[in-house]
Amino acid sequence: MSTRIPGAAAAMRKAPRQARSRAMVDAIVEAGARVLDARGWAGFTTNEVAGVAGVSIGSLYQYFPDKTALVDAIRRRHFEAVLAVLRSAIDGQAAPAGLVEALVDGMIAIHRDFPALHRVLLDLPNPYAGEAAHRAFQDEYLRLYGVIVARHRGPDDADGVAAHLLSSAIEGVIHNAARRGLLAHAGLRRELRGLVCAYLGIAAIPAGCSAPS
């Protein structure tokens, strides 16, 4: 299943169609994430983004009419990265230890490069992505966490409370660690794996966790 959020090109002037233009748009969005992480919204300018991306400001404006549209693309890319981590953990890891490791390490990795970015995105209005796109992300996000819960705790989470608690716990730990500069700390990874293992009923071991005996 695709990780694309519905309506992803809604705020763009046009969608890139050739490989070269898609690569340029990817570079602009990556540069935008870097600048937004470093400068915050107040210091975020399309001129600096173009410079970091190595493209002309005219090339940037071919695809993004203003900086709000660019932030929308950055936000959508973050949504897609989160869903990709969840799908990879579920589809690629049959063993409990592998799933937990992939989930925790993947979520840490997508926040580690730009630790301030998510906080900035949460504080900004979202006029282009809108409620429909955010709702689509949240629905799929909680559905995937529900798959993880059902696999290890059984299919008794009909109201989604366990999926909500697990996702909130992981989000809270990672976002607070990002604010405190702790995402690269080995102890954070170890303790968060242990927390997830405990919640899912997987026996903890020093290197991670294993299936209960």
PDB file of C-alpha atoms in Angstrom:
ATOM      1  CA  MET A   1       0.000   0.000   0.000  1.00  0.00           C
ATOM      2  CA  SER A   2       1.229   3.487  -0.821  1.00  0.00           C
ATOM      3  CA  THR A   3       2.335   5.818   1.935  1.00  0.00           C
ATOM      4  CA  ARG A   4       1.157   8.894   0.031  1.00  0.00           C
ATOM      5  CA  ILE A   5      -1.254  11.210   1.833  1.00  0.00           C
ATOM      6  CA  PRO A   6      -4.315  12.046  -0.322  1.00  0.00           C
ATOM      7  CA  GLY A   7      -4.151  15.354  -2.152  1.00  0.00           C
ATOM      8  CA  ALA A   8      -0.401  15.728  -1.742  1.00  0.00           C
ATOM      9  CA  ALA A   9      -0.057  18.107  -4.690  1.00  0.00           C
ATOM     10  CA  ALA A  10      -2.952  20.360  -3.662  1.00  0.00           C
ATOM     11  CA  ALA A  11      -0.757  23.301  -2.667  1.00  0.00           C
ATOM     12  CA  MET A  12       1.738  23.032  -5.512  1.00  0.00           C
ATOM     13  CA  ARG A  13       1.572  25.069  -8.713  1.00  0.00           C
ATOM     14  CA  LYS A  14       2.158  21.900 -10.706  1.00  0.00           C
ATOM     15  CA  ALA A  15       3.215  18.336 -10.090  1.00  0.00           C
ATOM     16  CA  PRO A  16       6.707  17.269 -11.216  1.00  0.00           C
ATOM     17  CA  ARG A  17       6.421  14.692 -13.981  1.00  0.00           C
ATOM     18  CA  GLN A  18       9.953  13.910 -15.124  1.00  0.00           C
ATOM     19  CA  ALA A  19      12.642  12.255 -13.010  1.00  0.00           C
ATOM     20  CA  ARG A  20      14.769  15.404 -13.069  1.00  0.00           C
ATOM     21  CA  SER A  21      11.945  17.654 -11.865  1.00  0.00           C
ATOM     22  CA  ARG A  22      10.919  15.153  -9.182  1.00  0.00           C
ATOM     23  CA  ALA A  23      14.507  15.078  -7.933  1.00  0.00           C
ATOM     24  CA  MET A  24      14.546  18.883  -7.814  1.00  0.00           C
ATOM     25  CA  VAL A  25      11.290  19.038  -5.860  1.00  0.00           C
ATOM     26  CA  ASP A  26      12.627  16.418  -3.433  1.00  0.00           C
ATOM     27  CA  ALA A  27      15.766  18.521  -2.963  1.00  0.00           C
ATOM     28  CA  ILE A  28      13.671  21.632  -2.306  1.00  0.00           C
ATOM     29  CA  VAL A  29      11.503  19.854   0.271  1.00  0.00           C
ATOM     30  CA  GLU A  30      14.601  18.395   1.976  1.00  0.00           C
ATOM     31  CA  ALA A  31      16.216  21.830   2.062  1.00  0.00           C
ATOM     32  CA  GLY A  32      12.982  23.312   3.372  1.00  0.00           C
ATOM     33  CA  ALA A  33      12.939  20.824   6.244  1.00  0.00           C
ATOM     34  CA  ARG A  34      16.544  21.691   7.062  1.00  0.00           C
ATOM     35  CA  VAL A  35      15.898  25.446   7.073  1.00  0.00           C
ATOM     36  CA  LEU A  36      12.628  25.177   9.007  1.00  0.00           C
ATOM     37  CA  ASP A  37      14.349  23.017  11.619  1.00  0.00           C
ATOM     38  CA  ALA A  38      17.199  25.502  11.996  1.00  0.00           C
ATOM     39  CA  ARG A  39      15.327  28.816  11.687  1.00  0.00           C
ATOM     40  CA  GLY A  40      11.766  28.149  12.757  1.00  0.00           C
ATOM     41  CA  TRP A  41       8.827  29.738  10.976  1.00  0.00           C
ATOM     42  CA  ALA A  42       9.940  33.309  11.733  1.00  0.00           C
ATOM     43  CA  GLY A  43      13.285  32.823   9.996  1.00  0.00           C
ATOM     44  CA  PHE A  44      12.059  30.552   7.212  1.00  0.00           C
ATOM     45  CA  THR A  45      12.488  32.090   3.744  1.00  0.00           C
ATOM     46  CA  THR A  46      12.153  30.644   0.264  1.00  0.00           C
ATOM     47  CA  ASN A  47      15.375  32.406  -0.747  1.00  0.00           C
ATOM     48  CA  GLU A  48      17.379  30.483   1.833  1.00  0.00           C
ATOM     49  CA  VAL A  49      15.642  27.229   0.930  1.00  0.00           C
ATOM     50  CA  ALA A  50      16.520  27.725  -2.743  1.00  0.00           C
ATOM     51  CA  GLY A  51      20.136  28.388  -1.802  1.00  0.00           C
ATOM     52  CA  VAL A  52      20.394  25.298   0.378  1.00  0.00           C
ATOM     53  CA  ALA A  53      18.728  23.195  -2.343  1.00  0.00           C
ATOM     54  CA  GLY A  54      21.084  24.575  -4.983  1.00  0.00           C
ATOM     55  CA  VAL A  55      18.284  25.804  -7.252  1.00  0.00           C
ATOM     56  CA  SER A  56      17.160  29.239  -8.405  1.00  0.00           C
ATOM     57  CA  ILE A  57      14.311  30.977  -6.607  1.00  0.00           C
ATOM     58  CA  GLY A  58      12.449  30.896  -9.916  1.00  0.00           C
ATOM     59  CA  SER A  59      12.721  27.110 -10.008  1.00  0.00           C
ATOM     60  CA  LEU A  60      11.335  26.899  -6.489  1.00  0.00           C
ATOM     61  CA  TYR A  61       8.380  29.133  -7.404  1.00  0.00           C
ATOM     62  CA  GLN A  62       7.635  26.932 -10.401  1.00  0.00           C
ATOM     63  CA  TYR A  63       6.332  24.381  -7.926  1.00  0.00           C
ATOM     64  CA  PHE A  64       5.632  26.211  -4.667  1.00  0.00           C
ATOM     65  CA  PRO A  65       3.724  29.522  -4.814  1.00  0.00           C
ATOM     66  CA  ASP A  66       4.766  30.574  -1.298  1.00  0.00           C
ATOM     67  CA  LYS A  67       6.472  29.299   1.825  1.00  0.00           C
ATOM     68  CA  THR A  68       3.210  28.008   3.294  1.00  0.00           C
ATOM     69  CA  ALA A  69       2.826  25.651   0.343  1.00  0.00           C
ATOM     70  CA  LEU A  70       6.374  24.440   0.898  1.00  0.00           C
ATOM     71  CA  VAL A  71       5.696  23.803   4.582  1.00  0.00           C
ATOM     72  CA  ASP A  72       2.640  21.814   3.547  1.00  0.00           C
ATOM     73  CA  ALA A  73       4.886  19.572   1.429  1.00  0.00           C
ATOM     74  CA  ILE A  74       7.312  19.186   4.352  1.00  0.00           C
ATOM     75  CA  ARG A  75       4.454  18.217   6.655  1.00  0.00           C
ATOM     76  CA  ARG A  76       3.106  15.659   4.188  1.00  0.00           C
ATOM     77  CA  ARG A  77       6.555  14.142   3.736  1.00  0.00           C
ATOM     78  CA  HIS A  78       6.804  13.699   7.510  1.00  0.00           C
ATOM     79  CA  PHE A  79       3.393  11.985   7.570  1.00  0.00           C
ATOM     80  CA  GLU A  80       4.524   9.623   4.820  1.00  0.00           C
ATOM     81  CA  ALA A  81       7.809   8.831   6.587  1.00  0.00           C
ATOM     82  CA  VAL A  82       5.983   7.925   9.804  1.00  0.00           C
ATOM     83  CA  LEU A  83       3.573   5.618   7.982  1.00  0.00           C
ATOM     84  CA  ALA A  84       6.468   4.027   6.089  1.00  0.00           C
ATOM     85  CA  VAL A  85       8.207   3.149   9.370  1.00  0.00           C
ATOM     86  CA  LEU A  86       5.054   1.529  10.729  1.00  0.00           C
ATOM     87  CA  ARG A  87       4.447  -0.479   7.560  1.00  0.00           C
ATOM     88  CA  SER A  88       8.055  -1.598   7.372  1.00  0.00           C
ATOM     89  CA  ALA A  89       8.012  -2.759  10.997  1.00  0.00           C
ATOM     90  CA  ILE A  90       4.797  -4.706  10.460  1.00  0.00           C
ATOM     91  CA  ASP A  91       5.577  -6.231   7.057  1.00  0.00           C
ATOM     92  CA  GLY A  92       9.281  -6.857   7.437  1.00  0.00           C
ATOM     93  CA  GLN A  93       9.569  -8.232  10.950  1.00  0.00           C
ATOM     94  CA  ALA A  94       7.826 -11.434  12.003  1.00  0.00           C
ATOM     95  CA  ALA A  95       9.736 -11.839  15.276  1.00  0.00           C
ATOM     96  CA  PRO A  96       8.597  -9.638  18.191  1.00  0.00           C
ATOM     97  CA  ALA A  97      12.108  -8.339  18.867  1.00  0.00           C
ATOM     98  CA  GLY A  98      12.580  -7.384  15.226  1.00  0.00           C
ATOM     99  CA  LEU A  99       9.288  -5.528  15.052  1.00  0.00           C
ATOM    100  CA  VAL A 100       9.963  -3.506  18.194  1.00  0.00           C
ATOM    101  CA  GLU A 101      13.511  -2.719  17.095  1.00  0.00           C
ATOM    102  CA  ALA A 102      12.361  -1.605  13.640  1.00  0.00           C
ATOM    103  CA  LEU A 103       9.556   0.508  15.094  1.00  0.00           C
ATOM    104  CA  VAL A 104      11.624   2.270  17.750  1.00  0.00           C
ATOM    105  CA  ASP A 105      14.740   2.736  15.643  1.00  0.00           C
ATOM    106  CA  GLY A 106      12.717   3.914  12.651  1.00  0.00           C
ATOM    107  CA  MET A 107      10.756   6.502  14.627  1.00  0.00           C
ATOM    108  CA  ILE A 108      13.931   7.814  16.250  1.00  0.00           C
ATOM    109  CA  ALA A 109      15.678   8.028  12.881  1.00  0.00           C
ATOM    110  CA  ILE A 110      13.031  10.164  11.170  1.00  0.00           C
ATOM    111  CA  HIS A 111      13.125  12.679  14.035  1.00  0.00           C
ATOM    112  CA  ARG A 112      16.892  12.686  14.628  1.00  0.00           C
ATOM    113  CA  ASP A 113      18.012  14.643  11.560  1.00  0.00           C
ATOM    114  CA  PHE A 114      15.622  17.556  12.177  1.00  0.00           C
ATOM    115  CA  PRO A 115      14.750  17.385  15.894  1.00  0.00           C
ATOM    116  CA  ALA A 116      13.027  20.780  16.070  1.00  0.00           C
ATOM    117  CA  LEU A 117      11.035  20.342  12.879  1.00  0.00           C
ATOM    118  CA  HIS A 118       8.076  18.442  14.264  1.00  0.00           C
ATOM    119  CA  ARG A 119       7.508  20.974  17.026  1.00  0.00           C
ATOM    120  CA  VAL A 120       7.493  23.779  14.451  1.00  0.00           C
ATOM    121  CA  LEU A 121       5.009  21.879  12.274  1.00  0.00           C
ATOM    122  CA  LEU A 122       2.682  21.297  15.216  1.00  0.00           C
ATOM    123  CA  ASP A 123       2.611  25.022  15.995  1.00  0.00           C
ATOM    124  CA  LEU A 124       1.869  26.159  12.427  1.00  0.00           C
ATOM    125  CA  PRO A 125      -1.522  26.412  10.734  1.00  0.00           C
ATOM    126  CA  ASN A 126      -2.202  23.843   8.040  1.00  0.00           C
ATOM    127  CA  PRO A 127      -4.335  25.616   5.418  1.00  0.00           C
ATOM    128  CA  TYR A 128      -3.408  23.446   2.433  1.00  0.00           C
ATOM    129  CA  ALA A 129      -3.290  19.912   3.817  1.00  0.00           C
ATOM    130  CA  GLY A 130      -6.498  20.601   5.737  1.00  0.00           C
ATOM    131  CA  GLU A 131      -8.510  18.402   8.004  1.00  0.00           C
ATOM    132  CA  ALA A 132      -9.116  15.678   5.415  1.00  0.00           C
ATOM    133  CA  ALA A 133      -5.427  14.947   4.867  1.00  0.00           C
ATOM    134  CA  HIS A 134      -4.640  15.082   8.577  1.00  0.00           C
ATOM    135  CA  ARG A 135      -7.585  12.814   9.350  1.00  0.00           C
ATOM    136  CA  ALA A 136      -6.461  10.354   6.668  1.00  0.00           C
ATOM    137  CA  PHE A 137      -3.009  10.252   8.234  1.00  0.00           C
ATOM    138  CA  GLN A 138      -4.358   9.777  11.765  1.00  0.00           C
ATOM    139  CA  ASP A 139      -6.752   7.027  10.678  1.00  0.00           C
ATOM    140  CA  GLU A 140      -4.005   5.053   8.939  1.00  0.00           C
ATOM    141  CA  TYR A 141      -1.527   5.774  11.749  1.00  0.00           C
ATOM    142  CA  LEU A 142      -3.827   4.346  14.418  1.00  0.00           C
ATOM    143  CA  ARG A 143      -4.878   1.461  12.176  1.00  0.00           C
ATOM    144  CA  LEU A 144      -1.250   0.390  11.817  1.00  0.00           C
ATOM    145  CA  TYR A 145      -0.626   0.672  15.543  1.00  0.00           C
ATOM    146  CA  GLY A 146      -3.770  -1.423  15.963  1.00  0.00           C
ATOM    147  CA  VAL A 147      -2.209  -4.136  13.799  1.00  0.00           C
ATOM    148  CA  ILE A 148       0.836  -4.175  16.092  1.00  0.00           C
ATOM    149  CA  VAL A 149      -1.334  -4.352  19.220  1.00  0.00           C
ATOM    150  CA  ALA A 150      -3.486  -7.152  17.787  1.00  0.00           C
ATOM    151  CA  ARG A 151      -0.435  -9.172  16.778  1.00  0.00           C
ATOM    152  CA  HIS A 152       1.010  -9.211  20.297  1.00  0.00           C
ATOM    153  CA  ARG A 153      -1.888  -8.575  22.687  1.00  0.00           C
ATOM    154  CA  GLY A 154      -4.744 -10.169  20.805  1.00  0.00           C
ATOM    155  CA  PRO A 155      -7.728  -8.684  18.934  1.00  0.00           C
ATOM    156  CA  ASP A 156      -9.418  -7.108  21.972  1.00  0.00           C
ATOM    157  CA  ASP A 157      -8.752  -3.449  21.194  1.00  0.00           C
ATOM    158  CA  ALA A 158     -11.988  -2.775  19.328  1.00  0.00           C
ATOM    159  CA  ASP A 159     -12.195   0.819  20.538  1.00  0.00           C
ATOM    160  CA  GLY A 160      -8.541   1.510  19.653  1.00  0.00           C
ATOM    161  CA  VAL A 161      -7.540   2.625  23.144  1.00  0.00           C
ATOM    162  CA  ALA A 162      -4.458   0.402  23.324  1.00  0.00           C
ATOM    163  CA  ALA A 163      -3.286   1.567  19.885  1.00  0.00           C
ATOM    164  CA  HIS A 164      -3.802   5.173  20.930  1.00  0.00           C
ATOM    165  CA  LEU A 165      -1.866   4.703  24.182  1.00  0.00           C
ATOM    166  CA  LEU A 166       1.040   2.927  22.501  1.00  0.00           C
ATOM    167  CA  SER A 167       1.343   5.545  19.755  1.00  0.00           C
ATOM    168  CA  SER A 168       1.073   8.379  22.269  1.00  0.00           C
ATOM    169  CA  ALA A 169       3.749   6.856  24.482  1.00  0.00           C
ATOM    170  CA  ILE A 170       6.220   6.518  21.609  1.00  0.00           C
ATOM    171  CA  GLU A 171       5.418  10.015  20.300  1.00  0.00           C
ATOM    172  CA  GLY A 172       5.793  11.560  23.741  1.00  0.00           C
ATOM    173  CA  VAL A 173       9.145   9.948  24.470  1.00  0.00           C
ATOM    174  CA  ILE A 174      10.616  10.812  21.062  1.00  0.00           C
ATOM    175  CA  HIS A 175       9.331  14.385  20.921  1.00  0.00           C
ATOM    176  CA  ASN A 176      10.556  15.156  24.429  1.00  0.00           C
ATOM    177  CA  ALA A 177      13.909  13.538  23.672  1.00  0.00           C
ATOM    178  CA  ALA A 178      14.173  15.697  20.540  1.00  0.00           C
ATOM    179  CA  ARG A 179      13.636  18.842  22.611  1.00  0.00           C
ATOM    180  CA  ARG A 180      16.329  17.741  25.060  1.00  0.00           C
ATOM    181  CA  GLY A 181      18.840  16.608  22.442  1.00  0.00           C
ATOM    182  CA  LEU A 182      18.709  12.958  23.542  1.00  0.00           C
ATOM    183  CA  LEU A 183      17.679  11.195  20.328  1.00  0.00           C
ATOM    184  CA  ALA A 184      21.192   9.857  19.693  1.00  0.00           C
ATOM    185  CA  HIS A 185      21.555   8.507  23.249  1.00  0.00           C
ATOM    186  CA  ALA A 186      21.817   4.707  23.291  1.00  0.00           C
ATOM    187  CA  GLY A 187      19.967   4.585  26.600  1.00  0.00           C
ATOM    188  CA  LEU A 188      16.913   6.200  25.055  1.00  0.00           C
ATOM    189  CA  ARG A 189      16.664   3.501  22.395  1.00  0.00           C
ATOM    190  CA  ARG A 190      17.141   0.738  24.975  1.00  0.00           C
ATOM    191  CA  GLU A 191      14.577   2.118  27.423  1.00  0.00           C
ATOM    192  CA  LEU A 192      11.974   2.870  24.765  1.00  0.00           C
ATOM    193  CA  ARG A 193      12.300  -0.632  23.365  1.00  0.00           C
ATOM    194  CA  GLY A 194      11.772  -1.944  26.887  1.00  0.00           C
ATOM    195  CA  LEU A 195       8.693   0.235  27.347  1.00  0.00           C
ATOM    196  CA  VAL A 196       7.138  -1.018  24.107  1.00  0.00           C
ATOM    197  CA  CYS A 197       7.988  -4.617  24.933  1.00  0.00           C
ATOM    198  CA  ALA A 198       6.354  -4.292  28.347  1.00  0.00           C
ATOM    199  CA  TYR A 199       3.177  -2.789  26.914  1.00  0.00           C
ATOM    200  CA  LEU A 200       2.888  -5.451  24.234  1.00  0.00           C
ATOM    201  CA  GLY A 201       3.553  -8.270  26.696  1.00  0.00           C
ATOM    202  CA  ILE A 202       6.891  -9.227  25.157  1.00  0.00           C
ATOM    203  CA  ALA A 203       9.547 -10.423  27.578  1.00  0.00           C
ATOM    204  CA  ALA A 204      12.403  -7.939  27.937  1.00  0.00           C
ATOM    205  CA  ILE A 205      16.021  -9.010  27.651  1.00  0.00           C
ATOM    206  CA  PRO A 206      19.177  -6.843  27.943  1.00  0.00           C
ATOM    207  CA  ALA A 207      19.562  -6.385  24.162  1.00  0.00           C
ATOM    208  CA  GLY A 208      15.870  -5.739  23.507  1.00  0.00           C
ATOM    209  CA  CYS A 209      12.969  -8.130  23.894  1.00  0.00           C
ATOM    210  CA  SER A 210      11.794 -11.603  22.967  1.00  0.00           C
ATOM    211  CA  ALA A 211       8.564 -13.511  22.776  1.00  0.00           C
ATOM    212  CA  PRO A 212       7.198 -14.506  26.198  1.00  0.00           C
ATOM    213  CA  SER A 213       7.822 -18.117  27.177  1.00  0.00           C
TER     214      SER A 213
END
